[in-house]
């Protein structure tokens, strides 16, 4: 195993066990069981926000959680410039600036949002992912569309890196 894989494995274990300790006996335990078999959460407020946004949008909680980990490693203020002048990915769910206007109208009732605010970002990302699920009929295809774009999924030209991304999320970080 490489150090990168070991670090990732340890991060997932820490998230899982800290979540289990934090959620045992809490009012959040029933919701977690409803969304997944074991239901890891990010410690503190961030995990609760993702859980609420996932529940409200009808997205499995573990998919929402691992999407945040895949996109930003759980960092709510990270920004990354996309190569080729295709905008900037922002926040915990890496919402691209090219699509902010669309997100405002489709998922936020015309109200502006801050992609660097965990609540706003989770709200938009979970609704967007749910819309992709309704369009494509599977969480795998919805995640591939979230990562590479819906046109790639429609055409069947999905990059290997995107397939790996979806597998990582659906397999709980492994």
PDB file of N, CA and C in Angstrom, residues 59-139:
ATOM      1  N   UNK A  59     -31.228  12.308  -1.161  1.00  0.00           N
ATOM      2  CA  UNK A  59     -29.935  11.720  -1.519  1.00  0.00           C
ATOM      3  C   UNK A  59     -29.468  10.861  -0.346  1.00  0.00           C
ATOM      4  N   UNK A  60     -28.981   9.636  -0.597  1.00  0.00           N
ATOM      5  CA  UNK A  60     -28.445   8.837   0.513  1.00  0.00           C
ATOM      6  C   UNK A  60     -27.348   9.617   1.239  1.00  0.00           C
ATOM      7  N   UNK A  61     -27.414   9.589   2.558  1.00  0.00           N
ATOM      8  CA  UNK A  61     -26.483  10.387   3.353  1.00  0.00           C
ATOM      9  C   UNK A  61     -25.030  10.040   3.067  1.00  0.00           C
ATOM     10  N   UNK A  62     -24.724   8.744   2.960  1.00  0.00           N
ATOM     11  CA  UNK A  62     -23.325   8.381   2.734  1.00  0.00           C
ATOM     12  C   UNK A  62     -22.837   8.869   1.370  1.00  0.00           C
ATOM     13  N   UNK A  63     -23.715   8.950   0.383  1.00  0.00           N
ATOM     14  CA  UNK A  63     -23.330   9.505  -0.920  1.00  0.00           C
ATOM     15  C   UNK A  63     -22.991  10.991  -0.765  1.00  0.00           C
ATOM     16  N   UNK A  64     -23.819  11.734  -0.034  1.00  0.00           N
ATOM     17  CA  UNK A  64     -23.546  13.152   0.207  1.00  0.00           C
ATOM     18  C   UNK A  64     -22.250  13.369   0.964  1.00  0.00           C
ATOM     19  N   UNK A  65     -22.024  12.555   1.981  1.00  0.00           N
ATOM     20  CA  UNK A  65     -20.802  12.673   2.780  1.00  0.00           C
ATOM     21  C   UNK A  65     -19.559  12.407   1.943  1.00  0.00           C
ATOM     22  N   UNK A  66     -19.542  11.273   1.247  1.00  0.00           N
ATOM     23  CA  UNK A  66     -18.346  10.926   0.486  1.00  0.00           C
ATOM     24  C   UNK A  66     -18.171  11.808  -0.743  1.00  0.00           C
ATOM     25  N   UNK A  67     -19.257  12.409  -1.228  1.00  0.00           N
ATOM     26  CA  UNK A  67     -19.127  13.410  -2.288  1.00  0.00           C
ATOM     27  C   UNK A  67     -18.328  14.607  -1.759  1.00  0.00           C
ATOM     28  N   UNK A  68     -18.658  15.061  -0.548  1.00  0.00           N
ATOM     29  CA  UNK A  68     -17.918  16.179   0.059  1.00  0.00           C
ATOM     30  C   UNK A  68     -16.451  15.817   0.273  1.00  0.00           C
ATOM     31  N   UNK A  69     -16.195  14.591   0.707  1.00  0.00           N
ATOM     32  CA  UNK A  69     -14.812  14.160   0.924  1.00  0.00           C
ATOM     33  C   UNK A  69     -14.057  14.046  -0.400  1.00  0.00           C
ATOM     34  N   UNK A  70     -14.723  13.528  -1.441  1.00  0.00           N
ATOM     35  CA  UNK A  70     -14.071  13.389  -2.748  1.00  0.00           C
ATOM     36  C   UNK A  70     -13.786  14.745  -3.375  1.00  0.00           C
ATOM     37  N   UNK A  71     -14.712  15.673  -3.225  1.00  0.00           N
ATOM     38  CA  UNK A  71     -14.574  16.975  -3.872  1.00  0.00           C
ATOM     39  C   UNK A  71     -13.558  17.878  -3.175  1.00  0.00           C
ATOM     40  N   UNK A  72     -13.565  17.890  -1.845  1.00  0.00           N
ATOM     41  CA  UNK A  72     -12.754  18.897  -1.138  1.00  0.00           C
ATOM     42  C   UNK A  72     -12.041  18.374   0.103  1.00  0.00           C
ATOM     43  N   UNK A  73     -12.114  17.073   0.347  1.00  0.00           N
ATOM     44  CA  UNK A  73     -11.602  16.487   1.600  1.00  0.00           C
ATOM     45  C   UNK A  73     -12.290  17.107   2.810  1.00  0.00           C
ATOM     46  N   UNK A  74     -13.511  17.602   2.612  1.00  0.00           N
ATOM     47  CA  UNK A  74     -14.278  18.190   3.704  1.00  0.00           C
ATOM     48  C   UNK A  74     -13.920  19.630   4.021  1.00  0.00           C
ATOM     49  N   UNK A  75     -13.111  20.272   3.191  1.00  0.00           N
ATOM     50  CA  UNK A  75     -12.692  21.660   3.419  1.00  0.00           C
ATOM     51  C   UNK A  75     -13.732  22.612   2.825  1.00  0.00           C
ATOM     52  N   UNK A  76     -14.433  23.377   3.660  1.00  0.00           N
ATOM     53  CA  UNK A  76     -15.522  24.216   3.148  1.00  0.00           C
ATOM     54  C   UNK A  76     -15.082  25.468   2.401  1.00  0.00           C
ATOM     55  N   UNK A  77     -13.814  25.844   2.484  1.00  0.00           N
ATOM     56  CA  UNK A  77     -13.406  27.092   1.828  1.00  0.00           C
ATOM     57  C   UNK A  77     -12.378  26.886   0.719  1.00  0.00           C
ATOM     58  N   UNK A  78     -12.181  25.664   0.291  1.00  0.00           N
ATOM     59  CA  UNK A  78     -11.203  25.403  -0.762  1.00  0.00           C
ATOM     60  C   UNK A  78     -11.737  25.909  -2.111  1.00  0.00           C
ATOM     61  N   UNK A  79     -10.837  26.476  -2.900  1.00  0.00           N
ATOM     62  CA  UNK A  79     -11.174  26.885  -4.266  1.00  0.00           C
ATOM     63  C   UNK A  79     -10.099  26.343  -5.200  1.00  0.00           C
ATOM     64  N   UNK A  80     -10.524  25.907  -6.388  1.00  0.00           N
ATOM     65  CA  UNK A  80      -9.596  25.361  -7.380  1.00  0.00           C
ATOM     66  C   UNK A  80      -9.964  25.909  -8.748  1.00  0.00           C
ATOM     67  N   UNK A  81      -8.980  26.472  -9.421  1.00  0.00           N
ATOM     68  CA  UNK A  81      -9.191  26.959 -10.789  1.00  0.00           C
ATOM     69  C   UNK A  81      -9.216  25.752 -11.725  1.00  0.00           C
ATOM     70  N   UNK A  82     -10.238  25.683 -12.566  1.00  0.00           N
ATOM     71  CA  UNK A  82     -10.381  24.581 -13.510  1.00  0.00           C
ATOM     72  C   UNK A  82      -9.548  24.896 -14.755  1.00  0.00           C
ATOM     73  N   UNK A  83      -8.747  23.937 -15.229  1.00  0.00           N
ATOM     74  CA  UNK A  83      -7.917  24.185 -16.412  1.00  0.00           C
ATOM     75  C   UNK A  83      -8.759  24.584 -17.631  1.00  0.00           C
ATOM     76  N   UNK A  84      -8.153  25.337 -18.515  1.00  0.00           N
ATOM     77  CA  UNK A  84      -8.823  25.725 -19.747  1.00  0.00           C
ATOM     78  C   UNK A  84      -9.824  26.853 -19.588  1.00  0.00           C
ATOM     79  N   UNK A  85      -9.725  27.618 -18.504  1.00  0.00           N
ATOM     80  CA  UNK A  85     -10.624  28.747 -18.299  1.00  0.00           C
ATOM     81  C   UNK A  85     -12.076  28.351 -18.108  1.00  0.00           C
ATOM     82  N   UNK A  86     -12.299  27.163 -17.518  1.00  0.00           N
ATOM     83  CA  UNK A  86     -13.663  26.678 -17.321  1.00  0.00           C
ATOM     84  C   UNK A  86     -14.179  26.972 -15.917  1.00  0.00           C
ATOM     85  N   UNK A  87     -13.847  28.132 -15.393  1.00  0.00           N
ATOM     86  CA  UNK A  87     -14.377  28.559 -14.108  1.00  0.00           C
ATOM     87  C   UNK A  87     -13.515  28.161 -12.928  1.00  0.00           C
ATOM     88  N   UNK A  88     -14.081  28.355 -11.743  1.00  0.00           N
ATOM     89  CA  UNK A  88     -13.420  28.039 -10.482  1.00  0.00           C
ATOM     90  C   UNK A  88     -14.371  27.177  -9.665  1.00  0.00           C
ATOM     91  N   UNK A  89     -13.862  26.051  -9.145  1.00  0.00           N
ATOM     92  CA  UNK A  89     -14.647  25.205  -8.249  1.00  0.00           C
ATOM     93  C   UNK A  89     -14.495  25.754  -6.842  1.00  0.00           C
ATOM     94  N   UNK A  90     -15.622  25.898  -6.124  1.00  0.00           N
ATOM     95  CA  UNK A  90     -15.588  26.538  -4.808  1.00  0.00           C
ATOM     96  C   UNK A  90     -16.347  25.730  -3.762  1.00  0.00           C
ATOM     97  N   UNK A  91     -15.797  25.717  -2.551  1.00  0.00           N
ATOM     98  CA  UNK A  91     -16.494  25.182  -1.391  1.00  0.00           C
ATOM     99  C   UNK A  91     -16.388  23.682  -1.218  1.00  0.00           C
ATOM    100  N   UNK A  92     -17.080  23.191  -0.209  1.00  0.00           N
ATOM    101  CA  UNK A  92     -16.999  21.788   0.184  1.00  0.00           C
ATOM    102  C   UNK A  92     -17.470  20.844  -0.918  1.00  0.00           C
ATOM    103  N   UNK A  93     -18.410  21.304  -1.765  1.00  0.00           N
ATOM    104  CA  UNK A  93     -18.902  20.479  -2.871  1.00  0.00           C
ATOM    105  C   UNK A  93     -18.369  20.946  -4.220  1.00  0.00           C
ATOM    106  N   UNK A  94     -17.400  21.883  -4.210  1.00  0.00           N
ATOM    107  CA  UNK A  94     -16.715  22.349  -5.413  1.00  0.00           C
ATOM    108  C   UNK A  94     -17.683  22.756  -6.525  1.00  0.00           C
ATOM    109  N   UNK A  95     -18.607  23.645  -6.195  1.00  0.00           N
ATOM    110  CA  UNK A  95     -19.574  24.161  -7.166  1.00  0.00           C
ATOM    111  C   UNK A  95     -18.858  25.136  -8.095  1.00  0.00           C
ATOM    112  N   UNK A  96     -18.963  24.912  -9.394  1.00  0.00           N
ATOM    113  CA  UNK A  96     -18.227  25.699 -10.380  1.00  0.00           C
ATOM    114  C   UNK A  96     -18.913  27.027 -10.652  1.00  0.00           C
ATOM    115  N   UNK A  97     -18.113  28.085 -10.720  1.00  0.00           N
ATOM    116  CA  UNK A  97     -18.647  29.436 -10.919  1.00  0.00           C
ATOM    117  C   UNK A  97     -19.420  29.574 -12.227  1.00  0.00           C
ATOM    118  N   UNK A  98     -19.100  28.766 -13.238  1.00  0.00           N
ATOM    119  CA  UNK A  98     -19.841  28.844 -14.510  1.00  0.00           C
ATOM    120  C   UNK A  98     -21.314  28.506 -14.339  1.00  0.00           C
ATOM    121  N   UNK A  99     -21.643  27.727 -13.317  1.00  0.00           N
ATOM    122  CA  UNK A  99     -23.016  27.238 -13.158  1.00  0.00           C
ATOM    123  C   UNK A  99     -23.766  27.914 -12.024  1.00  0.00           C
ATOM    124  N   UNK A 100     -23.140  28.873 -11.334  1.00  0.00           N
ATOM    125  CA  UNK A 100     -23.804  29.515 -10.188  1.00  0.00           C
ATOM    126  C   UNK A 100     -25.151  30.114 -10.568  1.00  0.00           C
ATOM    127  N   UNK A 101     -25.233  30.815 -11.695  1.00  0.00           N
ATOM    128  CA  UNK A 101     -26.500  31.419 -12.114  1.00  0.00           C
ATOM    129  C   UNK A 101     -27.583  30.376 -12.313  1.00  0.00           C
ATOM    130  N   UNK A 102     -27.223  29.260 -12.928  1.00  0.00           N
ATOM    131  CA  UNK A 102     -28.169  28.162 -13.126  1.00  0.00           C
ATOM    132  C   UNK A 102     -28.606  27.581 -11.786  1.00  0.00           C
ATOM    133  N   UNK A 103     -27.643  27.379 -10.884  1.00  0.00           N
ATOM    134  CA  UNK A 103     -27.963  26.829  -9.561  1.00  0.00           C
ATOM    135  C   UNK A 103     -28.908  27.750  -8.792  1.00  0.00           C
ATOM    136  N   UNK A 104     -28.679  29.063  -8.887  1.00  0.00           N
ATOM    137  CA  UNK A 104     -29.530  30.034  -8.186  1.00  0.00           C
ATOM    138  C   UNK A 104     -30.986  29.843  -8.586  1.00  0.00           C
ATOM    139  N   UNK A 105     -31.246  29.729  -9.874  1.00  0.00           N
ATOM    140  CA  UNK A 105     -32.631  29.633 -10.348  1.00  0.00           C
ATOM    141  C   UNK A 105     -33.205  28.232 -10.225  1.00  0.00           C
ATOM    142  N   UNK A 106     -32.414  27.212 -10.506  1.00  0.00           N
ATOM    143  CA  UNK A 106     -32.953  25.846 -10.467  1.00  0.00           C
ATOM    144  C   UNK A 106     -33.121  25.304  -9.053  1.00  0.00           C
ATOM    145  N   UNK A 107     -32.228  25.667  -8.146  1.00  0.00           N
ATOM    146  CA  UNK A 107     -32.208  25.006  -6.842  1.00  0.00           C
ATOM    147  C   UNK A 107     -32.321  25.935  -5.645  1.00  0.00           C
ATOM    148  N   UNK A 108     -32.376  27.254  -5.861  1.00  0.00           N
ATOM    149  CA  UNK A 108     -32.396  28.163  -4.717  1.00  0.00           C
ATOM    150  C   UNK A 108     -33.455  29.249  -4.846  1.00  0.00           C
ATOM    151  N   UNK A 109     -34.451  29.037  -5.663  1.00  0.00           N
ATOM    152  CA  UNK A 109     -35.565  29.976  -5.776  1.00  0.00           C
ATOM    153  C   UNK A 109     -35.177  31.377  -6.198  1.00  0.00           C
ATOM    154  N   UNK A 110     -34.089  31.525  -6.949  1.00  0.00           N
ATOM    155  CA  UNK A 110     -33.665  32.837  -7.418  1.00  0.00           C
ATOM    156  C   UNK A 110     -32.844  33.631  -6.426  1.00  0.00           C
ATOM    157  N   UNK A 111     -32.617  33.074  -5.234  1.00  0.00           N
ATOM    158  CA  UNK A 111     -31.833  33.784  -4.217  1.00  0.00           C
ATOM    159  C   UNK A 111     -30.348  33.469  -4.383  1.00  0.00           C
ATOM    160  N   UNK A 112     -29.478  34.489  -4.264  1.00  0.00           N
ATOM    161  CA  UNK A 112     -28.039  34.229  -4.346  1.00  0.00           C
ATOM    162  C   UNK A 112     -27.591  33.316  -3.206  1.00  0.00           C
ATOM    163  N   UNK A 113     -26.478  32.631  -3.420  1.00  0.00           N
ATOM    164  CA  UNK A 113     -25.931  31.751  -2.387  1.00  0.00           C
ATOM    165  C   UNK A 113     -24.419  31.905  -2.363  1.00  0.00           C
ATOM    166  N   UNK A 114     -23.822  31.444  -1.276  1.00  0.00           N
ATOM    167  CA  UNK A 114     -22.366  31.456  -1.158  1.00  0.00           C
ATOM    168  C   UNK A 114     -21.862  30.018  -1.199  1.00  0.00           C
ATOM    169  N   UNK A 115     -21.097  29.650  -2.222  1.00  0.00           N
ATOM    170  CA  UNK A 115     -20.576  28.289  -2.279  1.00  0.00           C
ATOM    171  C   UNK A 115     -19.560  27.992  -1.174  1.00  0.00           C
ATOM    172  N   UNK A 116     -19.065  29.040  -0.499  1.00  0.00           N
ATOM    173  CA  UNK A 116     -18.126  28.836   0.602  1.00  0.00           C
ATOM    174  C   UNK A 116     -18.841  28.663   1.936  1.00  0.00           C
ATOM    175  N   UNK A 117     -20.160  28.777   1.945  1.00  0.00           N
ATOM    176  CA  UNK A 117     -20.969  28.512   3.129  1.00  0.00           C
ATOM    177  C   UNK A 117     -21.430  27.056   3.042  1.00  0.00           C
ATOM    178  N   UNK A 118     -21.112  26.254   4.066  1.00  0.00           N
ATOM    179  CA  UNK A 118     -21.416  24.823   4.025  1.00  0.00           C
ATOM    180  C   UNK A 118     -22.904  24.577   3.808  1.00  0.00           C
ATOM    181  N   UNK A 119     -23.749  25.316   4.493  1.00  0.00           N
ATOM    182  CA  UNK A 119     -25.198  25.105   4.366  1.00  0.00           C
ATOM    183  C   UNK A 119     -25.671  25.403   2.941  1.00  0.00           C
ATOM    184  N   UNK A 120     -25.264  26.535   2.394  1.00  0.00           N
ATOM    185  CA  UNK A 120     -25.651  26.884   1.023  1.00  0.00           C
ATOM    186  C   UNK A 120     -25.120  25.856   0.026  1.00  0.00           C
ATOM    187  N   UNK A 121     -23.849  25.509   0.176  1.00  0.00           N
ATOM    188  CA  UNK A 121     -23.208  24.577  -0.744  1.00  0.00           C
ATOM    189  C   UNK A 121     -23.876  23.202  -0.688  1.00  0.00           C
ATOM    190  N   UNK A 122     -24.153  22.711   0.520  1.00  0.00           N
ATOM    191  CA  UNK A 122     -24.801  21.402   0.671  1.00  0.00           C
ATOM    192  C   UNK A 122     -26.206  21.428   0.078  1.00  0.00           C
ATOM    193  N   UNK A 123     -26.938  22.499   0.339  1.00  0.00           N
ATOM    194  CA  UNK A 123     -28.305  22.643  -0.175  1.00  0.00           C
ATOM    195  C   UNK A 123     -28.318  22.536  -1.700  1.00  0.00           C
ATOM    196  N   UNK A 124     -27.447  23.308  -2.353  1.00  0.00           N
ATOM    197  CA  UNK A 124     -27.388  23.327  -3.817  1.00  0.00           C
ATOM    198  C   UNK A 124     -26.880  21.986  -4.352  1.00  0.00           C
ATOM    199  N   UNK A 125     -25.776  21.484  -3.796  1.00  0.00           N
ATOM    200  CA  UNK A 125     -25.165  20.252  -4.307  1.00  0.00           C
ATOM    201  C   UNK A 125     -26.105  19.058  -4.194  1.00  0.00           C
ATOM    202  N   UNK A 126     -26.808  18.926  -3.082  1.00  0.00           N
ATOM    203  CA  UNK A 126     -27.703  17.778  -2.916  1.00  0.00           C
ATOM    204  C   UNK A 126     -28.899  17.868  -3.866  1.00  0.00           C
ATOM    205  N   UNK A 127     -29.410  19.063  -4.089  1.00  0.00           N
ATOM    206  CA  UNK A 127     -30.518  19.221  -5.041  1.00  0.00           C
ATOM    207  C   UNK A 127     -30.058  18.959  -6.476  1.00  0.00           C
ATOM    208  N   UNK A 128     -28.862  19.410  -6.778  1.00  0.00           N
ATOM    209  CA  UNK A 128     -28.301  19.158  -8.101  1.00  0.00           C
ATOM    210  C   UNK A 128     -28.090  17.654  -8.307  1.00  0.00           C
ATOM    211  N   UNK A 129     -27.509  16.982  -7.308  1.00  0.00           N
ATOM    212  CA  UNK A 129     -27.277  15.544  -7.411  1.00  0.00           C
ATOM    213  C   UNK A 129     -28.600  14.788  -7.537  1.00  0.00           C
ATOM    214  N   UNK A 130     -29.618  15.198  -6.784  1.00  0.00           N
ATOM    215  CA  UNK A 130     -30.938  14.560  -6.879  1.00  0.00           C
ATOM    216  C   UNK A 130     -31.532  14.749  -8.276  1.00  0.00           C
ATOM    217  N   UNK A 131     -31.350  15.930  -8.868  1.00  0.00           N
ATOM    218  CA  UNK A 131     -31.843  16.179 -10.229  1.00  0.00           C
ATOM    219  C   UNK A 131     -31.114  15.276 -11.231  1.00  0.00           C
ATOM    220  N   UNK A 132     -29.812  15.099 -11.046  1.00  0.00           N
ATOM    221  CA  UNK A 132     -29.056  14.201 -11.919  1.00  0.00           C
ATOM    222  C   UNK A 132     -29.526  12.760 -11.748  1.00  0.00           C
ATOM    223  N   UNK A 133     -29.830  12.371 -10.515  1.00  0.00           N
ATOM    224  CA  UNK A 133     -30.350  11.023 -10.266  1.00  0.00           C
ATOM    225  C   UNK A 133     -31.693  10.827 -10.983  1.00  0.00           C
ATOM    226  N   UNK A 134     -32.559  11.823 -10.901  1.00  0.00           N
ATOM    227  CA  UNK A 134     -33.854  11.714 -11.595  1.00  0.00           C
ATOM    228  C   UNK A 134     -33.653  11.598 -13.107  1.00  0.00           C
ATOM    229  N   UNK A 135     -32.667  12.298 -13.628  1.00  0.00           N
ATOM    230  CA  UNK A 135     -32.416  12.242 -15.071  1.00  0.00           C
ATOM    231  C   UNK A 135     -31.813  10.909 -15.504  1.00  0.00           C
ATOM    232  N   UNK A 136     -30.835  10.398 -14.744  1.00  0.00           N
ATOM    233  CA  UNK A 136     -30.089   9.223 -15.189  1.00  0.00           C
ATOM    234  C   UNK A 136     -30.516   7.913 -14.533  1.00  0.00           C
ATOM    235  N   UNK A 137     -31.239   7.972 -13.416  1.00  0.00           N
ATOM    236  CA  UNK A 137     -31.798   6.766 -12.817  1.00  0.00           C
ATOM    237  C   UNK A 137     -30.873   5.940 -11.951  1.00  0.00           C
ATOM    238  N   UNK A 138     -29.644   6.386 -11.729  1.00  0.00           N
ATOM    239  CA  UNK A 138     -28.756   5.658 -10.815  1.00  0.00           C
ATOM    240  C   UNK A 138     -27.813   6.648 -10.149  1.00  0.00           C
ATOM    241  N   UNK A 139     -27.384   6.296  -8.939  1.00  0.00           N
ATOM    242  CA  UNK A 139     -26.457   7.172  -8.222  1.00  0.00           C
ATOM    243  C   UNK A 139     -25.105   7.189  -8.916  1.00  0.00           C
TER     244      UNK A 139
END
